[in-house]
Tab-separated table of C-alpha atoms in Angstrom:
chain	number	residue	atom	x	y	z
A	110	UNK	CA	-47.974	52.459	-28.851
A	111	UNK	CA	-46.926	48.853	-29.661
A	112	UNK	CA	-43.250	48.204	-29.124
A	113	UNK	CA	-42.973	44.689	-30.564
A	114	UNK	CA	-43.722	43.472	-34.068
A	115	UNK	CA	-46.290	40.879	-33.040
A	116	UNK	CA	-48.327	43.591	-31.322
A	117	UNK	CA	-48.966	45.144	-34.732
A	118	UNK	CA	-51.826	43.917	-36.871
A	119	UNK	CA	-51.134	42.416	-40.290
A	120	UNK	CA	-52.330	45.538	-42.100
A	121	UNK	CA	-50.159	47.718	-39.876
A	122	UNK	CA	-47.157	45.520	-40.629
A	123	UNK	CA	-47.928	45.642	-44.347
A	124	UNK	CA	-47.881	49.446	-44.339
A	125	UNK	CA	-44.551	49.527	-42.486
A	126	UNK	CA	-43.093	46.984	-44.902
A	127	UNK	CA	-44.228	49.070	-47.855
A	128	UNK	CA	-42.534	52.153	-46.406
A	129	UNK	CA	-39.364	50.145	-45.611
A	130	UNK	CA	-39.745	51.024	-41.949
A	131	UNK	CA	-39.873	47.272	-41.198
A	132	UNK	CA	-37.818	44.603	-42.893
A	133	UNK	CA	-39.291	41.256	-43.921
A	134	UNK	CA	-36.370	39.393	-42.342
A	135	UNK	CA	-36.744	41.470	-39.187
A	136	UNK	CA	-40.384	40.433	-38.872
A	137	UNK	CA	-39.680	36.794	-39.752
A	138	UNK	CA	-36.889	36.564	-37.180
A	139	UNK	CA	-39.192	38.041	-34.537
A	140	UNK	CA	-41.865	35.419	-35.165
A	141	UNK	CA	-39.374	32.546	-35.402
A	142	UNK	CA	-37.955	33.498	-32.006
A	143	UNK	CA	-41.447	33.474	-30.490
A	144	UNK	CA	-42.244	30.127	-32.114
A	145	UNK	CA	-39.054	28.563	-30.766
A	146	UNK	CA	-39.797	29.850	-27.277
A	147	UNK	CA	-43.568	29.339	-27.022
A	148	UNK	CA	-44.538	26.523	-29.370
A	149	UNK	CA	-43.394	23.646	-27.108
A	150	UNK	CA	-46.135	24.495	-24.599
A	151	UNK	CA	-48.767	25.455	-27.202
A	152	UNK	CA	-48.529	22.835	-29.963
A	153	UNK	CA	-49.293	25.350	-32.706
A	154	UNK	CA	-46.757	24.079	-35.267
A	155	UNK	CA	-46.028	20.602	-36.591
A	156	UNK	CA	-43.048	21.809	-38.630
A	157	UNK	CA	-41.046	25.053	-38.599
A	158	UNK	CA	-39.145	26.000	-41.772
A	159	UNK	CA	-36.828	28.671	-40.381
A	160	UNK	CA	-34.099	28.437	-43.035
A	161	UNK	CA	-36.530	28.564	-45.974
A	162	UNK	CA	-38.432	31.442	-44.365
A	163	UNK	CA	-35.293	33.490	-43.863
A	164	UNK	CA	-34.143	32.807	-47.411
A	165	UNK	CA	-37.457	34.014	-48.827
A	166	UNK	CA	-37.447	37.025	-46.505
A	167	UNK	CA	-34.027	38.079	-47.773
A	168	UNK	CA	-35.232	37.705	-51.349
A	169	UNK	CA	-38.274	39.887	-50.688
A	170	UNK	CA	-36.207	42.495	-48.847
A	171	UNK	CA	-33.950	42.824	-51.894
A	172	UNK	CA	-36.872	43.181	-54.311
A	173	UNK	CA	-38.170	46.493	-55.604
A	174	UNK	CA	-41.563	44.999	-56.534
A	175	UNK	CA	-43.808	45.267	-53.501
A	176	UNK	CA	-47.171	45.247	-55.281
A	177	UNK	CA	-48.403	41.829	-54.090
A	178	UNK	CA	-51.431	42.070	-51.776
A	179	UNK	CA	-49.739	40.420	-48.794
A	180	UNK	CA	-46.153	41.361	-49.606
A	181	UNK	CA	-43.708	40.392	-46.857
A	182	UNK	CA	-46.258	39.158	-44.319
A	183	UNK	CA	-45.609	35.962	-42.377
A	184	UNK	CA	-48.085	33.075	-42.360
A	185	UNK	CA	-47.957	29.288	-42.099
A	186	UNK	CA	-49.621	26.508	-44.068
A	187	UNK	CA	-52.091	24.221	-42.366
A	188	UNK	CA	-50.525	20.760	-42.339
A	189	UNK	CA	-53.075	19.508	-44.849
A	190	UNK	CA	-51.563	21.713	-47.569
A	191	UNK	CA	-48.612	20.370	-49.547
A	192	UNK	CA	-45.598	22.627	-49.969
A	193	UNK	CA	-42.784	21.302	-52.147
A	194	UNK	CA	-39.792	20.215	-50.090
A	195	UNK	CA	-41.536	20.635	-46.729
A	196	UNK	CA	-42.658	17.728	-44.548
A	197	UNK	CA	-46.442	17.442	-44.786
A	198	UNK	CA	-47.938	14.956	-42.328
A	199	UNK	CA	-51.701	15.562	-42.717
A	200	UNK	CA	-51.664	15.015	-38.950
A	201	UNK	CA	-51.091	11.293	-39.481
A	202	UNK	CA	-48.363	8.764	-38.731
A	203	UNK	CA	-49.128	7.388	-42.195
A	204	UNK	CA	-47.388	10.474	-43.640
A	205	UNK	CA	-45.105	11.313	-40.742
A	206	UNK	CA	-42.020	11.657	-42.976
A	207	UNK	CA	-43.732	12.580	-46.254
A	208	UNK	CA	-42.056	15.379	-48.233
A	209	UNK	CA	-44.015	16.350	-51.370
A	210	UNK	CA	-42.303	17.351	-54.599
A	211	UNK	CA	-45.090	19.718	-55.645
A	212	UNK	CA	-47.080	22.416	-53.855
A	213	UNK	CA	-50.846	22.635	-53.603
A	214	UNK	CA	-52.657	25.501	-55.266
A	215	UNK	CA	-53.294	27.347	-52.007
A	216	UNK	CA	-49.588	27.391	-51.107
A	217	UNK	CA	-48.770	28.707	-54.579
A	218	UNK	CA	-51.443	31.390	-54.312
A	219	UNK	CA	-50.124	32.579	-50.941
A	220	UNK	CA	-46.637	32.716	-52.435
A	221	UNK	CA	-47.959	34.783	-55.338
A	222	UNK	CA	-49.612	37.109	-52.824
A	223	UNK	CA	-46.168	37.765	-51.329
A	224	UNK	CA	-46.287	35.911	-48.014
A	225	UNK	CA	-43.509	34.095	-46.187
A	226	UNK	CA	-44.408	30.644	-44.876
A	227	UNK	CA	-42.886	29.820	-41.490
A	228	UNK	CA	-43.930	26.168	-41.545
A	229	UNK	CA	-46.922	23.920	-40.947
A	230	UNK	CA	-49.630	24.505	-38.342
A	231	UNK	CA	-51.102	21.617	-36.394
A	232	UNK	CA	-54.155	19.696	-37.562
A	233	UNK	CA	-55.844	16.452	-36.468
A	234	UNK	CA	-55.461	13.362	-38.614
A	235	UNK	CA	-56.537	14.349	-42.151
A	236	UNK	CA	-58.471	17.253	-40.657
A	237	UNK	CA	-61.351	14.934	-39.789
A	238	UNK	CA	-62.269	16.296	-36.350
A	239	UNK	CA	-63.207	19.543	-34.639
A	240	UNK	CA	-60.310	19.269	-32.182
A	241	UNK	CA	-56.553	19.192	-32.802
A	242	UNK	CA	-55.053	16.186	-31.070
A	243	UNK	CA	-53.049	13.705	-33.129
A	244	UNK	CA	-50.426	10.983	-32.824
A	245	UNK	CA	-47.731	12.894	-34.727
A	246	UNK	CA	-47.392	15.869	-32.371
A	247	UNK	CA	-48.553	17.285	-29.028
A	248	UNK	CA	-52.100	18.672	-28.910
A	249	UNK	CA	-52.851	22.266	-29.879
A	250	UNK	CA	-53.731	24.017	-26.612
A	251	UNK	CA	-55.883	27.068	-26.008
A	252	UNK	CA	-53.471	29.908	-25.106
A	253	UNK	CA	-55.998	31.279	-22.602
A	254	UNK	CA	-55.993	28.004	-20.635
A	255	UNK	CA	-53.463	25.310	-21.523
A	256	UNK	CA	-55.659	22.582	-20.047
A	257	UNK	CA	-58.163	23.237	-22.838
A	258	UNK	CA	-57.979	22.186	-26.451
A	259	UNK	CA	-57.851	24.771	-29.214
A	260	UNK	CA	-60.602	23.220	-31.301
A	261	UNK	CA	-60.058	22.075	-34.860
A	262	UNK	CA	-59.269	21.221	-37.396
A	263	UNK	CA	-57.369	24.502	-37.951
A	264	UNK	CA	-56.362	24.436	-34.296
A	265	UNK	CA	-52.665	25.088	-34.797
A	266	UNK	CA	-53.370	28.107	-36.974
A	267	UNK	CA	-55.673	29.616	-34.339
A	268	UNK	CA	-53.205	29.023	-31.504
A	269	UNK	CA	-50.395	30.620	-33.522
A	270	UNK	CA	-52.406	33.760	-34.238
A	271	UNK	CA	-53.828	34.112	-30.727
A	272	UNK	CA	-50.416	33.740	-29.076
A	273	UNK	CA	-48.648	36.152	-31.438
A	274	UNK	CA	-46.659	33.547	-33.363
A	275	UNK	CA	-48.201	34.775	-36.638
A	276	UNK	CA	-50.083	37.933	-37.665
A	277	UNK	CA	-52.770	35.820	-39.354
A	278	UNK	CA	-53.098	32.334	-40.808
A	279	UNK	CA	-55.007	30.461	-43.501
A	280	UNK	CA	-57.256	27.607	-42.460
A	281	UNK	CA	-59.783	25.272	-44.019
A	282	UNK	CA	-63.338	24.591	-42.919
A	283	UNK	CA	-65.386	21.513	-43.829
A	284	UNK	CA	-67.751	21.542	-40.854
A	285	UNK	CA	-66.524	24.375	-38.671
A	286	UNK	CA	-62.759	23.879	-38.814
A	287	UNK	CA	-61.979	27.612	-39.054
A	288	UNK	CA	-64.777	28.895	-36.836
A	289	UNK	CA	-64.454	26.372	-34.000
A	290	UNK	CA	-60.783	27.061	-33.157
A	291	UNK	CA	-61.124	30.788	-33.860
A	292	UNK	CA	-63.975	30.973	-31.338
A	293	UNK	CA	-62.058	28.902	-28.770
A	294	UNK	CA	-58.966	31.100	-29.096
A	295	UNK	CA	-60.653	34.509	-29.165
A	296	UNK	CA	-60.190	35.256	-32.870
A	297	UNK	CA	-62.016	36.239	-36.021
A	298	UNK	CA	-62.515	33.277	-38.360
A	299	UNK	CA	-64.188	33.540	-41.753
A	300	UNK	CA	-65.571	30.620	-43.730
A	301	UNK	CA	-66.151	31.947	-47.277
A	302	UNK	CA	-68.971	31.045	-49.624
A	303	UNK	CA	-68.458	27.857	-51.579
A	304	UNK	CA	-66.440	28.720	-54.673
A	305	UNK	CA	-65.156	32.146	-53.605
A	306	UNK	CA	-61.543	31.086	-52.993
A	307	UNK	CA	-60.524	29.167	-56.143
A	308	UNK	CA	-57.612	27.438	-54.396
A	309	UNK	CA	-60.000	26.080	-51.749
A	310	UNK	CA	-63.398	26.278	-53.391
A	311	UNK	CA	-65.013	23.132	-51.978
A	312	UNK	CA	-66.416	22.301	-55.381
A	313	UNK	CA	-63.993	19.448	-55.969
A	314	UNK	CA	-64.851	17.781	-52.649
A	315	UNK	CA	-67.618	15.418	-51.561
A	316	UNK	CA	-70.781	17.488	-50.959
A	317	UNK	CA	-68.750	20.671	-51.477
A	318	UNK	CA	-68.059	21.080	-47.765
A	319	UNK	CA	-64.431	22.221	-47.181
A	320	UNK	CA	-63.328	25.723	-48.183
A	321	UNK	CA	-60.228	27.780	-47.412
A	322	UNK	CA	-60.448	30.973	-45.376
A	323	UNK	CA	-58.649	33.304	-42.952
A	324	UNK	CA	-58.053	33.362	-39.196
A	325	UNK	CA	-56.977	36.693	-37.689
A	326	UNK	CA	-57.167	38.841	-34.581
A	327	UNK	CA	-59.187	41.598	-36.266
A	328	UNK	CA	-61.836	41.836	-38.953
A	329	UNK	CA	-59.594	44.016	-41.124
A	330	UNK	CA	-56.767	41.478	-41.019
A	331	UNK	CA	-59.181	38.640	-41.857
A	332	UNK	CA	-60.382	40.607	-44.888
A	333	UNK	CA	-56.794	41.332	-45.934
A	334	UNK	CA	-55.854	37.642	-45.864
A	335	UNK	CA	-59.074	36.673	-47.645
A	336	UNK	CA	-58.210	39.042	-50.488
A	337	UNK	CA	-54.745	37.518	-50.730
A	338	UNK	CA	-56.116	33.976	-50.861
A	339	UNK	CA	-58.235	34.839	-53.910
A	340	UNK	CA	-56.490	34.682	-57.266
A	341	UNK	CA	-57.431	37.645	-59.455
A	342	UNK	CA	-56.725	39.067	-62.877
A	343	UNK	CA	-57.168	42.756	-62.244
A	344	UNK	CA	-60.460	42.952	-60.353
A	345	UNK	CA	-61.760	39.657	-61.758
A	346	UNK	CA	-61.552	36.522	-59.618
A	347	UNK	CA	-59.971	33.650	-61.560
A	348	UNK	CA	-62.719	31.114	-60.895
A	349	UNK	CA	-61.940	27.478	-61.611
A	350	UNK	CA	-65.542	26.253	-61.778
A	351	UNK	CA	-68.652	27.405	-63.618
A	352	UNK	CA	-70.665	27.478	-60.397
A	353	UNK	CA	-69.610	30.280	-58.074
A	354	UNK	CA	-71.135	32.642	-55.483
A	355	UNK	CA	-72.631	35.963	-56.587
A	356	UNK	CA	-69.912	38.475	-57.450
A	357	UNK	CA	-68.883	41.254	-55.075
A	358	UNK	CA	-68.290	44.218	-57.383
A	359	UNK	CA	-67.126	46.844	-54.896
A	360	UNK	CA	-63.379	46.227	-54.887
A	361	UNK	CA	-61.409	44.228	-52.348
A	362	UNK	CA	-63.058	42.819	-49.234
A	363	UNK	CA	-60.601	44.876	-47.192
A	364	UNK	CA	-62.576	47.980	-48.139
A	365	UNK	CA	-65.790	46.586	-46.643
A	366	UNK	CA	-63.969	45.768	-43.414
A	367	UNK	CA	-62.255	49.154	-43.154
A	368	UNK	CA	-65.451	51.079	-43.858
A	369	UNK	CA	-67.690	48.942	-41.627
A	370	UNK	CA	-70.783	50.667	-42.950
A	371	UNK	CA	-74.459	49.800	-43.293
A	372	UNK	CA	-77.603	48.929	-41.393
A	373	UNK	CA	-78.880	45.426	-41.805
A	374	UNK	CA	-81.661	43.007	-40.948
A	375	UNK	CA	-80.410	40.330	-38.547
A	376	UNK	CA	-82.137	37.045	-37.785
A	377	UNK	CA	-81.258	35.412	-34.466
A	378	UNK	CA	-81.633	31.698	-33.771
A	379	UNK	CA	-80.405	29.037	-31.383
A	380	UNK	CA	-82.020	26.203	-33.294
A	381	UNK	CA	-79.934	23.682	-35.216
A	382	UNK	CA	-80.794	20.659	-37.361
A	383	UNK	CA	-78.808	18.505	-34.935
A	384	UNK	CA	-81.402	18.987	-32.171
A	385	UNK	CA	-83.574	16.348	-33.856
A	386	UNK	CA	-80.736	13.812	-33.555
A	387	UNK	CA	-79.534	14.414	-30.001
A	388	UNK	CA	-80.042	16.803	-27.130
A	389	UNK	CA	-78.245	20.114	-27.598
A	390	UNK	CA	-77.487	22.019	-24.393
A	391	UNK	CA	-76.285	25.608	-24.451
A	392	UNK	CA	-73.745	26.518	-21.794
A	393	UNK	CA	-74.612	29.855	-20.144
A	394	UNK	CA	-71.411	31.282	-21.623
A	395	UNK	CA	-72.703	30.507	-25.119
A	396	UNK	CA	-76.018	32.175	-24.322
A	397	UNK	CA	-74.160	35.178	-22.915
A	398	UNK	CA	-72.015	35.496	-26.044
A	399	UNK	CA	-75.097	35.438	-28.231
A	400	UNK	CA	-76.787	38.057	-26.066
A	401	UNK	CA	-73.770	40.377	-26.224
A	402	UNK	CA	-73.709	40.204	-30.014
A	403	UNK	CA	-77.484	40.533	-30.360
A	404	UNK	CA	-77.816	43.468	-27.988
A	405	UNK	CA	-74.821	45.284	-29.445
A	406	UNK	CA	-76.153	44.906	-32.978
A	407	UNK	CA	-79.540	46.228	-31.853
A	408	UNK	CA	-77.878	49.205	-30.150
A	409	UNK	CA	-76.057	49.960	-33.412
A	410	UNK	CA	-79.372	50.346	-35.202
A	411	UNK	CA	-79.717	46.991	-36.910
A	412	UNK	CA	-83.061	45.258	-37.083
A	413	UNK	CA	-83.028	42.122	-34.948
A	414	UNK	CA	-85.629	39.349	-35.159
A	415	UNK	CA	-85.626	35.955	-33.487
A	416	UNK	CA	-86.725	32.923	-35.496
A	417	UNK	CA	-86.412	29.136	-35.566
A	418	UNK	CA	-85.186	26.806	-38.297
A	419	UNK	CA	-87.685	24.523	-39.962
A	420	UNK	CA	-87.261	20.894	-38.828
A	421	UNK	CA	-84.843	18.863	-40.953
A	422	UNK	CA	-84.971	15.309	-39.593
A	423	UNK	CA	-82.857	13.843	-42.420
A	424	UNK	CA	-79.958	16.275	-42.032
A	425	UNK	CA	-78.053	14.549	-39.214
A	426	UNK	CA	-77.951	11.041	-40.712
A	427	UNK	CA	-77.028	12.433	-44.136
A	428	UNK	CA	-74.156	14.537	-42.787
A	429	UNK	CA	-72.889	11.579	-40.780
A	430	UNK	CA	-72.878	9.479	-43.960
A	431	UNK	CA	-70.795	12.101	-45.783
A	432	UNK	CA	-68.340	12.338	-42.870
A	433	UNK	CA	-67.767	8.600	-43.043
A	434	UNK	CA	-67.665	8.472	-46.834
A	435	UNK	CA	-65.022	11.192	-46.892
A	436	UNK	CA	-62.621	8.847	-45.075
A	437	UNK	CA	-63.172	5.974	-47.496
A	438	UNK	CA	-60.473	7.184	-49.893
A	439	UNK	CA	-57.667	7.429	-47.337
A	440	UNK	CA	-54.519	5.798	-48.786
A	441	UNK	CA	-54.311	2.985	-46.237
A	442	UNK	CA	-54.718	-0.770	-46.591
A	443	UNK	CA	-54.409	-3.793	-44.317
A	444	UNK	CA	-50.613	-3.391	-44.209
A	445	UNK	CA	-50.604	0.277	-43.166
A	446	UNK	CA	-53.904	0.953	-41.414
A	447	UNK	CA	-52.323	0.207	-38.037
A	448	UNK	CA	-50.659	3.616	-38.387
A	449	UNK	CA	-54.044	5.336	-38.355
A	450	UNK	CA	-55.696	6.466	-35.153
A	451	UNK	CA	-58.641	4.313	-33.972
A	452	UNK	CA	-61.250	6.924	-34.905
A	453	UNK	CA	-59.814	7.313	-38.405
A	454	UNK	CA	-59.734	3.540	-38.934
A	455	UNK	CA	-63.364	3.345	-37.821
A	456	UNK	CA	-64.359	6.120	-40.188
A	457	UNK	CA	-62.447	4.586	-43.084
A	458	UNK	CA	-64.022	1.160	-42.678
A	459	UNK	CA	-67.501	2.636	-42.206
A	460	UNK	CA	-67.040	4.756	-45.296
A	461	UNK	CA	-65.850	1.845	-47.426
A	462	UNK	CA	-68.800	-0.266	-46.295
A	463	UNK	CA	-71.427	2.324	-47.272
A	464	UNK	CA	-73.742	1.238	-50.082
A	465	UNK	CA	-73.601	3.526	-53.097
A	466	UNK	CA	-77.345	4.073	-52.826
A	467	UNK	CA	-76.943	5.423	-49.278
A	468	UNK	CA	-74.281	7.882	-50.376
A	469	UNK	CA	-76.361	9.080	-53.322
A	470	UNK	CA	-79.377	9.549	-51.043
A	471	UNK	CA	-77.302	11.504	-48.518
A	472	UNK	CA	-75.995	13.851	-51.217
A	473	UNK	CA	-79.532	14.471	-52.441
A	474	UNK	CA	-80.728	15.141	-48.883
A	475	UNK	CA	-78.006	17.693	-48.268
A	476	UNK	CA	-78.703	19.403	-51.571
A	477	UNK	CA	-82.357	19.819	-50.583
A	478	UNK	CA	-81.257	21.072	-47.169
A	479	UNK	CA	-79.024	23.688	-48.810
A	480	UNK	CA	-81.939	25.085	-50.806
A	481	UNK	CA	-84.116	25.125	-47.695
A	482	UNK	CA	-81.569	27.052	-45.599
A	483	UNK	CA	-80.906	29.598	-48.333
A	484	UNK	CA	-84.670	30.138	-48.626
A	485	UNK	CA	-85.190	30.470	-44.860
A	486	UNK	CA	-82.322	32.947	-44.508
A	487	UNK	CA	-83.231	35.037	-47.531
A	488	UNK	CA	-85.314	37.582	-45.610
A	489	UNK	CA	-82.263	38.523	-43.507
A	490	UNK	CA	-78.977	40.156	-44.449
A	491	UNK	CA	-77.290	37.934	-41.868
A	492	UNK	CA	-78.242	35.342	-39.260
A	493	UNK	CA	-76.742	35.353	-35.760
A	494	UNK	CA	-76.137	32.135	-33.792
A	495	UNK	CA	-73.745	30.986	-31.094
A	496	UNK	CA	-70.535	29.659	-32.603
A	497	UNK	CA	-70.177	26.903	-30.019
A	498	UNK	CA	-72.702	25.390	-27.623
A	499	UNK	CA	-70.128	24.688	-24.909
A	500	UNK	CA	-66.979	26.325	-23.596
A	501	UNK	CA	-63.669	25.014	-25.051
A	502	UNK	CA	-63.240	21.346	-24.182
A	503	UNK	CA	-60.379	19.951	-22.078
A	504	UNK	CA	-57.529	18.219	-23.871
A	505	UNK	CA	-58.397	14.505	-23.974
A	506	UNK	CA	-62.143	15.099	-23.601
A	507	UNK	CA	-63.081	13.402	-26.874
A	508	UNK	CA	-63.404	9.631	-26.993
A	509	UNK	CA	-60.576	8.318	-29.188
A	510	UNK	CA	-61.857	4.741	-29.490
A	511	UNK	CA	-65.651	4.868	-29.807
A	512	UNK	CA	-66.511	6.524	-33.124
A	513	UNK	CA	-70.195	6.882	-32.337
A	514	UNK	CA	-69.487	8.604	-29.028
A	515	UNK	CA	-66.847	10.819	-30.615
A	516	UNK	CA	-69.244	12.000	-33.307
A	517	UNK	CA	-71.902	12.791	-30.709
A	518	UNK	CA	-69.371	14.783	-28.680
A	519	UNK	CA	-68.399	16.859	-31.708
A	520	UNK	CA	-72.056	17.643	-32.392
A	521	UNK	CA	-72.578	18.468	-28.711
A	522	UNK	CA	-69.728	20.999	-28.811
A	523	UNK	CA	-70.337	22.604	-32.222
A	524	UNK	CA	-73.921	22.092	-33.477
A	525	UNK	CA	-74.089	25.449	-35.306
A	526	UNK	CA	-71.251	25.181	-37.824
A	527	UNK	CA	-71.559	22.162	-40.128
A	528	UNK	CA	-74.918	23.057	-41.626
A	529	UNK	CA	-73.410	26.299	-42.936
A	530	UNK	CA	-70.916	24.234	-44.944
A	531	UNK	CA	-73.723	22.119	-46.323
A	532	UNK	CA	-75.551	25.287	-47.405
A	533	UNK	CA	-72.363	26.722	-48.930
A	534	UNK	CA	-72.941	30.040	-47.151
A	535	UNK	CA	-70.322	32.432	-45.744
A	536	UNK	CA	-69.999	32.707	-41.967
A	537	UNK	CA	-67.798	34.610	-39.555
A	538	UNK	CA	-67.135	33.982	-35.874
A	539	UNK	CA	-66.365	37.004	-33.719
A	540	UNK	CA	-64.795	36.982	-30.205
A	541	UNK	CA	-67.537	38.934	-28.462
A	542	UNK	CA	-67.364	37.474	-24.932
A	543	UNK	CA	-65.183	35.965	-22.214
A	544	UNK	CA	-66.162	33.566	-19.438
A	545	UNK	CA	-65.546	34.479	-15.801
A	546	UNK	CA	-62.268	32.602	-16.132
A	547	UNK	CA	-61.258	34.658	-19.169
A	548	UNK	CA	-61.790	31.954	-21.799
A	549	UNK	CA	-63.100	33.313	-25.131
A	550	UNK	CA	-66.573	32.618	-26.490
A	551	UNK	CA	-67.677	33.630	-29.962
A	552	UNK	CA	-70.842	34.470	-31.853
A	553	UNK	CA	-71.418	33.484	-35.471
A	554	UNK	CA	-72.905	35.559	-38.285
A	555	UNK	CA	-74.062	33.674	-41.382
A	556	UNK	CA	-74.479	35.564	-44.638
A	557	UNK	CA	-76.319	35.208	-47.907
A	558	UNK	CA	-74.542	33.511	-50.842
A	559	UNK	CA	-71.602	35.775	-51.652
A	560	UNK	CA	-72.359	37.925	-48.605
A	561	UNK	CA	-68.847	38.203	-47.166
A	562	UNK	CA	-68.798	42.010	-47.418
A	563	UNK	CA	-71.896	42.299	-45.205
A	564	UNK	CA	-70.378	39.970	-42.607
A	565	UNK	CA	-67.138	41.965	-42.589
A	566	UNK	CA	-69.028	45.244	-42.222
A	567	UNK	CA	-71.044	43.868	-39.303
A	568	UNK	CA	-67.926	42.403	-37.736
A	569	UNK	CA	-66.122	45.733	-38.003
A	570	UNK	CA	-68.996	47.506	-36.279
A	571	UNK	CA	-69.012	44.994	-33.428
A	572	UNK	CA	-65.234	45.205	-33.115
A	573	UNK	CA	-65.294	48.997	-32.846
A	574	UNK	CA	-67.845	48.764	-30.054
A	575	UNK	CA	-66.489	45.741	-28.145
A	576	UNK	CA	-62.756	46.373	-28.764
A	577	UNK	CA	-61.665	42.752	-28.438
A	578	UNK	CA	-58.281	43.499	-30.035
A	579	UNK	CA	-56.969	44.717	-26.692
A	580	UNK	CA	-57.406	41.295	-25.017
A	581	UNK	CA	-54.573	38.760	-25.286
A	582	UNK	CA	-53.520	35.478	-23.638
A	583	UNK	CA	-50.672	35.285	-21.115
A	584	UNK	CA	-48.071	34.379	-23.781
A	585	UNK	CA	-48.549	37.758	-25.454
């Protein structure tokens, strides 16, 4: 029986809070103590807002209205999300002392869901990379091996959850930024369908890539946070755009995760559109993780079929163009760009030099690719891939000066994540395996448009069989 608050899952804590067997301030104080003690060696947080968290906890403890979906649960905002009155650096020296006067929609939605923010989790500069090392704070380190990086760009969030500094955490994912660090830190990370989470829909971003989603230790807790991130009126999601994923009409996603029911058709592939751009090598640990997931799903009665993606030679150059173009609007000029990291400066200048015709062509290419992937995946309920091609990379492994080399390294490490963003599909990474040294390795399930419930059901079945919730890093 767990004896400390952080040993309880988020849903377990929620039930205790509802019954007044656990106080919000009691839980917040427990996590703040762990953050103070453990964060210096982990680099999970950029900013800790202890006073504001305690004030909100006292307010919630004194309230009789406990109906909010995530009432009383602790979380922390990724340091790309503005919260009024709280330093928000975007992982950049350019905003090292920036304190916004207004909150972003996601922060407001999490407040409305009843959470208590403990601060800001670490992110790389403007969330541009799949690792979390910046000039404004120490790197986010993998709790299972502090010599390794936590992945990115939601690296701080993943470290905090894995090490028991938070019960769960919101992240954002524009090319793998939830799934990469979740896989590296032994967690469940869910990238929702484009448009599902109105406060982080992706539809107001270039190529519709980045969406908001949950990072948690268990499938049930990921589903719980996902439900809380979605604004609803009754059972109806308050969509902000006319384009949205197919509706899930069977209640909250938490129900699908708790039930964990169904038999499904699973496609399995290790092919990626990046293999036409550069050599992709699978570490044996990645192959082992895939095999564990595949064989377990087959033993559970699911249909499993291996297949290969159709060649997409234009994908890599088009995605690279969008990555560069996304940095073109950074608020830096010749007087302030020296504050940016070398890679960010390179990206910004490359993006600003792109001809409009090249950007338009890249967007059209990715739109065609999206339709192709949705068509190829349509005969399966879900598609299984490795999450990462390599084991978690050492801190300092990525080239910080040579943009071309850096981009190639990111593709080398995570060639299975970005194309899911381009296709707008949901995907979940699950911590199915450990290396001989105990470092986590994940497997990824990709769903149909609006197929989060199927992914959660499959994840719950794998979790019941593999029981990864009993494995924790040394800081636990």
